[in-house]
CSV table of C-alpha atoms in Angstrom, one decimal:
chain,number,residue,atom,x,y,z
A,1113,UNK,CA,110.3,109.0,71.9
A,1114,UNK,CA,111.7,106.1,74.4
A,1115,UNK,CA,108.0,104.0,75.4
A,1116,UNK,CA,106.9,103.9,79.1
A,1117,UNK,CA,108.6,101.5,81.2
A,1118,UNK,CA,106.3,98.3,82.1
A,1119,UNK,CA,104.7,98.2,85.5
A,1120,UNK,CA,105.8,102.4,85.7
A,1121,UNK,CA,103.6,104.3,88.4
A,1122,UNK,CA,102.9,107.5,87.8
A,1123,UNK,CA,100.5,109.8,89.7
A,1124,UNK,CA,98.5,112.7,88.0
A,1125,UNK,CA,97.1,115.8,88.9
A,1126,UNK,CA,94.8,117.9,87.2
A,1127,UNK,CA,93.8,121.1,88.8
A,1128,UNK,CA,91.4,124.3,87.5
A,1129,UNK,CA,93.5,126.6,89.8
A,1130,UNK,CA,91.5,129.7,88.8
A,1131,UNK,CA,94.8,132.0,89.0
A,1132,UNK,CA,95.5,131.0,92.0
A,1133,UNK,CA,92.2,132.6,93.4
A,1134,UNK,CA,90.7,130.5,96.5
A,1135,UNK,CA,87.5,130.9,98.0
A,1136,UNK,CA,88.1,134.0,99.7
A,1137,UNK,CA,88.9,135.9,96.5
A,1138,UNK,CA,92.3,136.1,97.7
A,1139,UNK,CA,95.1,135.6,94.9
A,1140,UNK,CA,98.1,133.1,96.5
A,1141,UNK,CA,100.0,131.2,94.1
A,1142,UNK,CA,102.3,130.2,97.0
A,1143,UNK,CA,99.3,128.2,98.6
A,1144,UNK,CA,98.1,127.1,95.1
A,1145,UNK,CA,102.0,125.4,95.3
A,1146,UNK,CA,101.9,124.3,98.7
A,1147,UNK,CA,98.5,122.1,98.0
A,1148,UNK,CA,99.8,120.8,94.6
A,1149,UNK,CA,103.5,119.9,96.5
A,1150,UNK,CA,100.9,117.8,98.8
A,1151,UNK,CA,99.4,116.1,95.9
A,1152,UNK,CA,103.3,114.3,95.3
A,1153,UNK,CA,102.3,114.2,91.4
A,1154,UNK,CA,104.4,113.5,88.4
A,1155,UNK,CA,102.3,115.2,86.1
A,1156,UNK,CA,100.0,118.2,86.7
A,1157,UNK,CA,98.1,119.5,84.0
A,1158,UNK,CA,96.9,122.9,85.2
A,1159,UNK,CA,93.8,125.3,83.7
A,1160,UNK,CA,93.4,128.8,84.2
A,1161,UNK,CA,96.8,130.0,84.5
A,1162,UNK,CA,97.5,133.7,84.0
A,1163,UNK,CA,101.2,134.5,82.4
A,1164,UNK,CA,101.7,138.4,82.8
A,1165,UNK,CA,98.2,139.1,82.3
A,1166,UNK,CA,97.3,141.5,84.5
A,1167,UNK,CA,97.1,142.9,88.4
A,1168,UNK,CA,94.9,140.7,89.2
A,1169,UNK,CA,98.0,138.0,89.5
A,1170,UNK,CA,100.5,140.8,89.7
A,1171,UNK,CA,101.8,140.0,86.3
A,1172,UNK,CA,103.2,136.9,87.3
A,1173,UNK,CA,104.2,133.8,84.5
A,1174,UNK,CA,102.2,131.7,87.1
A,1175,UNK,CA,103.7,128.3,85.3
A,1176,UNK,CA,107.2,129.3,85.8
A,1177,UNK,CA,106.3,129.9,89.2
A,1178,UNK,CA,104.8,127.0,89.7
A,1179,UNK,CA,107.3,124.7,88.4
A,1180,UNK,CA,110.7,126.5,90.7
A,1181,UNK,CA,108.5,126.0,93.7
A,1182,UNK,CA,107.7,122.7,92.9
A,1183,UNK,CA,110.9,121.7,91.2
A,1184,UNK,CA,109.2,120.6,88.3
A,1185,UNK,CA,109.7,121.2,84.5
A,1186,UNK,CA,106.9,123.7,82.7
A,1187,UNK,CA,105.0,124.0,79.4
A,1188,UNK,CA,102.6,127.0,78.6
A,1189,UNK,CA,99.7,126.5,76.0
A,1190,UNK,CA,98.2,129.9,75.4
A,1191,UNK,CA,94.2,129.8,75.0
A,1192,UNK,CA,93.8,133.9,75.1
A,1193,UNK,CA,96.3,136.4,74.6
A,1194,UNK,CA,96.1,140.0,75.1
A,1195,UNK,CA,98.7,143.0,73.7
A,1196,UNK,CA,101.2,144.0,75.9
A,1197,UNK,CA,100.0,147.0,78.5
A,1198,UNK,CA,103.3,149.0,77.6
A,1199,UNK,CA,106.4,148.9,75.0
A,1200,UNK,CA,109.3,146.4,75.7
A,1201,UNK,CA,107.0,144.6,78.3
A,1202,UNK,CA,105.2,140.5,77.1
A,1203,UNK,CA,102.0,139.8,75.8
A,1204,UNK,CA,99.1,138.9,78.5
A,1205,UNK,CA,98.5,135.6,78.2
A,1206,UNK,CA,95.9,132.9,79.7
A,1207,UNK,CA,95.9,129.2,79.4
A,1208,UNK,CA,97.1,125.8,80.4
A,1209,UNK,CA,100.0,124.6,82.1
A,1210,UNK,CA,102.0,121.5,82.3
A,1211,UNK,CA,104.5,120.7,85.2
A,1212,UNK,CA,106.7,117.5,85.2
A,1213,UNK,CA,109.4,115.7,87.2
A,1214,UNK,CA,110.7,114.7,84.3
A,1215,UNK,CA,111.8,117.5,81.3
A,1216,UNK,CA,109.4,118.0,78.7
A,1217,UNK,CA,111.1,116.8,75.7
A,1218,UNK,CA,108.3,118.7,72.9
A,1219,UNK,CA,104.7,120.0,73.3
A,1220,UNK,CA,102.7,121.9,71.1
A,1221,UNK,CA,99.3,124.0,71.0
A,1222,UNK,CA,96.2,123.2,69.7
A,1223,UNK,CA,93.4,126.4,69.1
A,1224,UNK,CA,90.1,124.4,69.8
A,1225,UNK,CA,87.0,125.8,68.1
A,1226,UNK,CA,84.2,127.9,69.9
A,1227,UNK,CA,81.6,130.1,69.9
A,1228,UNK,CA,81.8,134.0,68.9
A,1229,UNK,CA,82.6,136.3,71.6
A,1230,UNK,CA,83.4,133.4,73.9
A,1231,UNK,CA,86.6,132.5,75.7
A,1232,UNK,CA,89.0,131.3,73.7
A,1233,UNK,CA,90.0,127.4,74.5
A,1234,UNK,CA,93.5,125.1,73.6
A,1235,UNK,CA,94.9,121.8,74.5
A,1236,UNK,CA,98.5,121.8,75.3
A,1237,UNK,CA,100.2,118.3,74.5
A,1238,UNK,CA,103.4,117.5,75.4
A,1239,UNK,CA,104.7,114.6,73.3
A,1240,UNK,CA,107.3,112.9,75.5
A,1241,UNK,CA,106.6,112.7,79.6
A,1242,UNK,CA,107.9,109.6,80.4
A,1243,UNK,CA,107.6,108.3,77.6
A,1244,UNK,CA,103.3,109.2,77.3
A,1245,UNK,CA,101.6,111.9,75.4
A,1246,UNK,CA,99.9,114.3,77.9
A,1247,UNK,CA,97.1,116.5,77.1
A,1248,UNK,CA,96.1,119.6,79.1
A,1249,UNK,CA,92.1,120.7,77.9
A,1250,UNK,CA,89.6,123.1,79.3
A,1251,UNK,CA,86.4,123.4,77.5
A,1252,UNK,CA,83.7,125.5,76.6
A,1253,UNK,CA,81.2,126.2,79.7
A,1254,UNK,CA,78.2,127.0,78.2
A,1255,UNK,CA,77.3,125.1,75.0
A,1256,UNK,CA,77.5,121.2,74.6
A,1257,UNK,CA,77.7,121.7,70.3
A,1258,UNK,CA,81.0,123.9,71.4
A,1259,UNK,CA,82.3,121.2,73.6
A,1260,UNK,CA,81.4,118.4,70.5
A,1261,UNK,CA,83.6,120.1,68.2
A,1262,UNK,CA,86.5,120.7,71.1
A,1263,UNK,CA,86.5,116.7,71.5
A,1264,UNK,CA,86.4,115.9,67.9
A,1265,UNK,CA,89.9,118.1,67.4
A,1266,UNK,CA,91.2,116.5,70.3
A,1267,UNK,CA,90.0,113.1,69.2
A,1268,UNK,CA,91.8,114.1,65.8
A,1269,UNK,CA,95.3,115.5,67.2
A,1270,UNK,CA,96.3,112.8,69.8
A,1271,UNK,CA,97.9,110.2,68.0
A,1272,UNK,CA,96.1,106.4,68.3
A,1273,UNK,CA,99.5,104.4,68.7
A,1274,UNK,CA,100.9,105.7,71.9
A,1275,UNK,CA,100.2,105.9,75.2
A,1276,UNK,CA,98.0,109.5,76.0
A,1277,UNK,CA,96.7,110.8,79.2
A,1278,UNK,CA,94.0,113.1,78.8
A,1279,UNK,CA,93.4,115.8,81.1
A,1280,UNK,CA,91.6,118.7,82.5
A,1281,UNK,CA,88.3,121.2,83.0
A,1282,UNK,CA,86.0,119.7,80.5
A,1283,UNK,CA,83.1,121.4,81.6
A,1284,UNK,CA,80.2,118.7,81.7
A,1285,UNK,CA,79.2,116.2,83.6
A,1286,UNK,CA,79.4,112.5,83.2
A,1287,UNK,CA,76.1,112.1,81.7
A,1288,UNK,CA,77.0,115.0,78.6
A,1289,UNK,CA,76.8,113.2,75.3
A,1290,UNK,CA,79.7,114.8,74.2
A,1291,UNK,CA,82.0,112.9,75.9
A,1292,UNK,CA,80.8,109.3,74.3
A,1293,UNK,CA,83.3,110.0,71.8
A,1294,UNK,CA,86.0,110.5,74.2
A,1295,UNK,CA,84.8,107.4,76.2
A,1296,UNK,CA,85.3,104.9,73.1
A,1297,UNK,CA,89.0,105.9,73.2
A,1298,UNK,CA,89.7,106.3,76.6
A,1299,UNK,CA,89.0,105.3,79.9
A,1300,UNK,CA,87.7,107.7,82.3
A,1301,UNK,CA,89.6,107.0,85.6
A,1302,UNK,CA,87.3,108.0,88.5
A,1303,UNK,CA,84.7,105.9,87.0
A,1304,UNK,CA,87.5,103.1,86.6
A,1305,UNK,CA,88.8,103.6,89.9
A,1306,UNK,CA,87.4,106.0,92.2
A,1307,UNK,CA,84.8,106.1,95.1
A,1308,UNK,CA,81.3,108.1,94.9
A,1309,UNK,CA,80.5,110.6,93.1
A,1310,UNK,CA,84.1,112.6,92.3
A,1311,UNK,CA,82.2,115.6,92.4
A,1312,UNK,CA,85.0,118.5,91.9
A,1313,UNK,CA,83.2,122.0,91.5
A,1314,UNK,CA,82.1,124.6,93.4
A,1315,UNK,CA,84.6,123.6,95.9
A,1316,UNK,CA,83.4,124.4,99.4
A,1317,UNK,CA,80.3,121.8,98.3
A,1318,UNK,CA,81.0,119.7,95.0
A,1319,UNK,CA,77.8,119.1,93.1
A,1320,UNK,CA,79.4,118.2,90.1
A,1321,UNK,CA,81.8,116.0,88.3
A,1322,UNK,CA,83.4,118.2,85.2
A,1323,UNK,CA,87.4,117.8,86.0
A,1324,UNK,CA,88.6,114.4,84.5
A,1325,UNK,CA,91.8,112.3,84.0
A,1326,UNK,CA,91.4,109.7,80.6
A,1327,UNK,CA,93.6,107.4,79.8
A,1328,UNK,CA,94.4,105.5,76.7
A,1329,UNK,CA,95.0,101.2,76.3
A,1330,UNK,CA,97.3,100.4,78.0
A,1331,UNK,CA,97.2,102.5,80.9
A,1332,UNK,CA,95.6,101.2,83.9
A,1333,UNK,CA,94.3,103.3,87.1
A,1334,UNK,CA,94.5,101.9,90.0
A,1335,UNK,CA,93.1,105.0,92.4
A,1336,UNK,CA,91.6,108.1,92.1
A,1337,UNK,CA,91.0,111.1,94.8
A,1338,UNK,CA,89.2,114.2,94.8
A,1339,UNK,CA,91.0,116.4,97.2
A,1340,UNK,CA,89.4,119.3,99.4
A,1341,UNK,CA,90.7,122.4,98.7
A,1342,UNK,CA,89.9,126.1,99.3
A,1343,UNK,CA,92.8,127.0,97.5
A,1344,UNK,CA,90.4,127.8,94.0
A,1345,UNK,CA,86.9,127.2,93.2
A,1346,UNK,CA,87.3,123.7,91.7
A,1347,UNK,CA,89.3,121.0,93.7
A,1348,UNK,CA,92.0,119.0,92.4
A,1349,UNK,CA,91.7,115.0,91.0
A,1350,UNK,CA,94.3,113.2,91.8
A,1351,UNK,CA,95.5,109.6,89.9
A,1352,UNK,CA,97.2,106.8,89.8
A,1353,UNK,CA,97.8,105.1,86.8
A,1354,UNK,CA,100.5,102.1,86.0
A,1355,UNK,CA,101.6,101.4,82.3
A,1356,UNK,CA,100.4,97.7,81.5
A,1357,UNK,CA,101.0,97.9,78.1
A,1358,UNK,CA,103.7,99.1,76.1
């Protein structure tokens, strides 16, 4: 893998875009696209995306979507999948998505642990977006030892000597002691450079900070944005992060 260019810009979304579900508990991927085209990102790392899994998306592989409307390049990291409804037709899949201007050269999948009878969670890292690792989380929502053991296999899979961006629903709040361990590897780039509270979920009034952007040394944010949206129940974070350090 070629490193990061010095000085390099690049802006990074992440986004829980609920299947393309908005407020109004209407499902429209084409105006899940037309906010993230606004964003301008490089990278979008993208949580609860449906790919065939039911009506309730018409069956759609959401990422692929995604990425022709945007022009972008796609990666898929399954967290649940579900047996195909009929013969001859895909599995019913729900995870994370990654969508790129530039290709995605390799990625891989990561099963996270959690608790019985609970959701099923991954991290999806692609090992070569301009010349970074980016990872694509979304942890568990309802137990902070769940969440500890996510972050220690996330700790444990993203390789110390490159550049990694770290991405996604994490599910707790600045505060959560869980995420010390993250914060002695990364920094976490609202609280770097953003203004107030970042506050990303519910959407129509944020009360609470649990979508996040972490980079590693030598990658330096210089602004971050929480964006209104009524396009899902969480609203996007937008970042801007230039390599320093290569």
């Amino acid at each position: 893998m070629s490193p990061p260019t010095l000085g390099q810009r690049l802006r990074v979304v992440t986004f829980n875009i609920r299947h393309g579900r908005g407020r109004s508990g209407v499902v429209d991927l084409g105006r899940t696209a037309d906010t993230l085209t606004a964003l301008g990102a490089d990278v979008v790392c993208l949580q609860e995306v449906d790919r065939h899994f039911s009506e309730r998306s018409d069956w759609a592989d959401q990422a692929t979507e995604l990425a022709e409307r945007l022009g972008m390049a796609a990666a898929y990291g399954v967290a649940l999948r579900r047996a195909a409804v009929d013969a001859g037709r895909p599995a019913r899949d729900y995870g994370n998505a990654l969508l790129t201007r530039s290709p995605v050269r390799g990625y891989r999948v990561v099963a996270l642990p959690g608790r019985p009878r609970s959701e099923p969670r991954s991290m999806l890292i692609a090992e070569s977006v301009n010349g970074l690792h980016v990872a694509c989380v979304h942890l568990q929502h309802d137990s902070t030892a769940a969440r500890a053991e996510q972050i220690a296999v996330i700790v444990r899979e993203l390789p110390p000597d490159v550049p990694v961006v770290l991405a996604g629903d994490f599910n707790a709040t600045p505060d959560a002691p869980e995420l010390s361990v993250l914060r002695e590897r990364f920094v976490d780039c609202w609280q770097r450079s953003g203004r107030g509270r970042g506050a990303t979920f519910p959407s129509r009034f944020p009360l609470r900070r649990i979508d996040y952007v972490m980079a590693s040394a030598g990658l330096r944010p210089v602004a971050a944005v929480v964006v209104p949206t009524d396009t899902s129940d969480h609203r996007p974070l937008v970042v801007d992060l230039v390599v320093d350090q290569t």
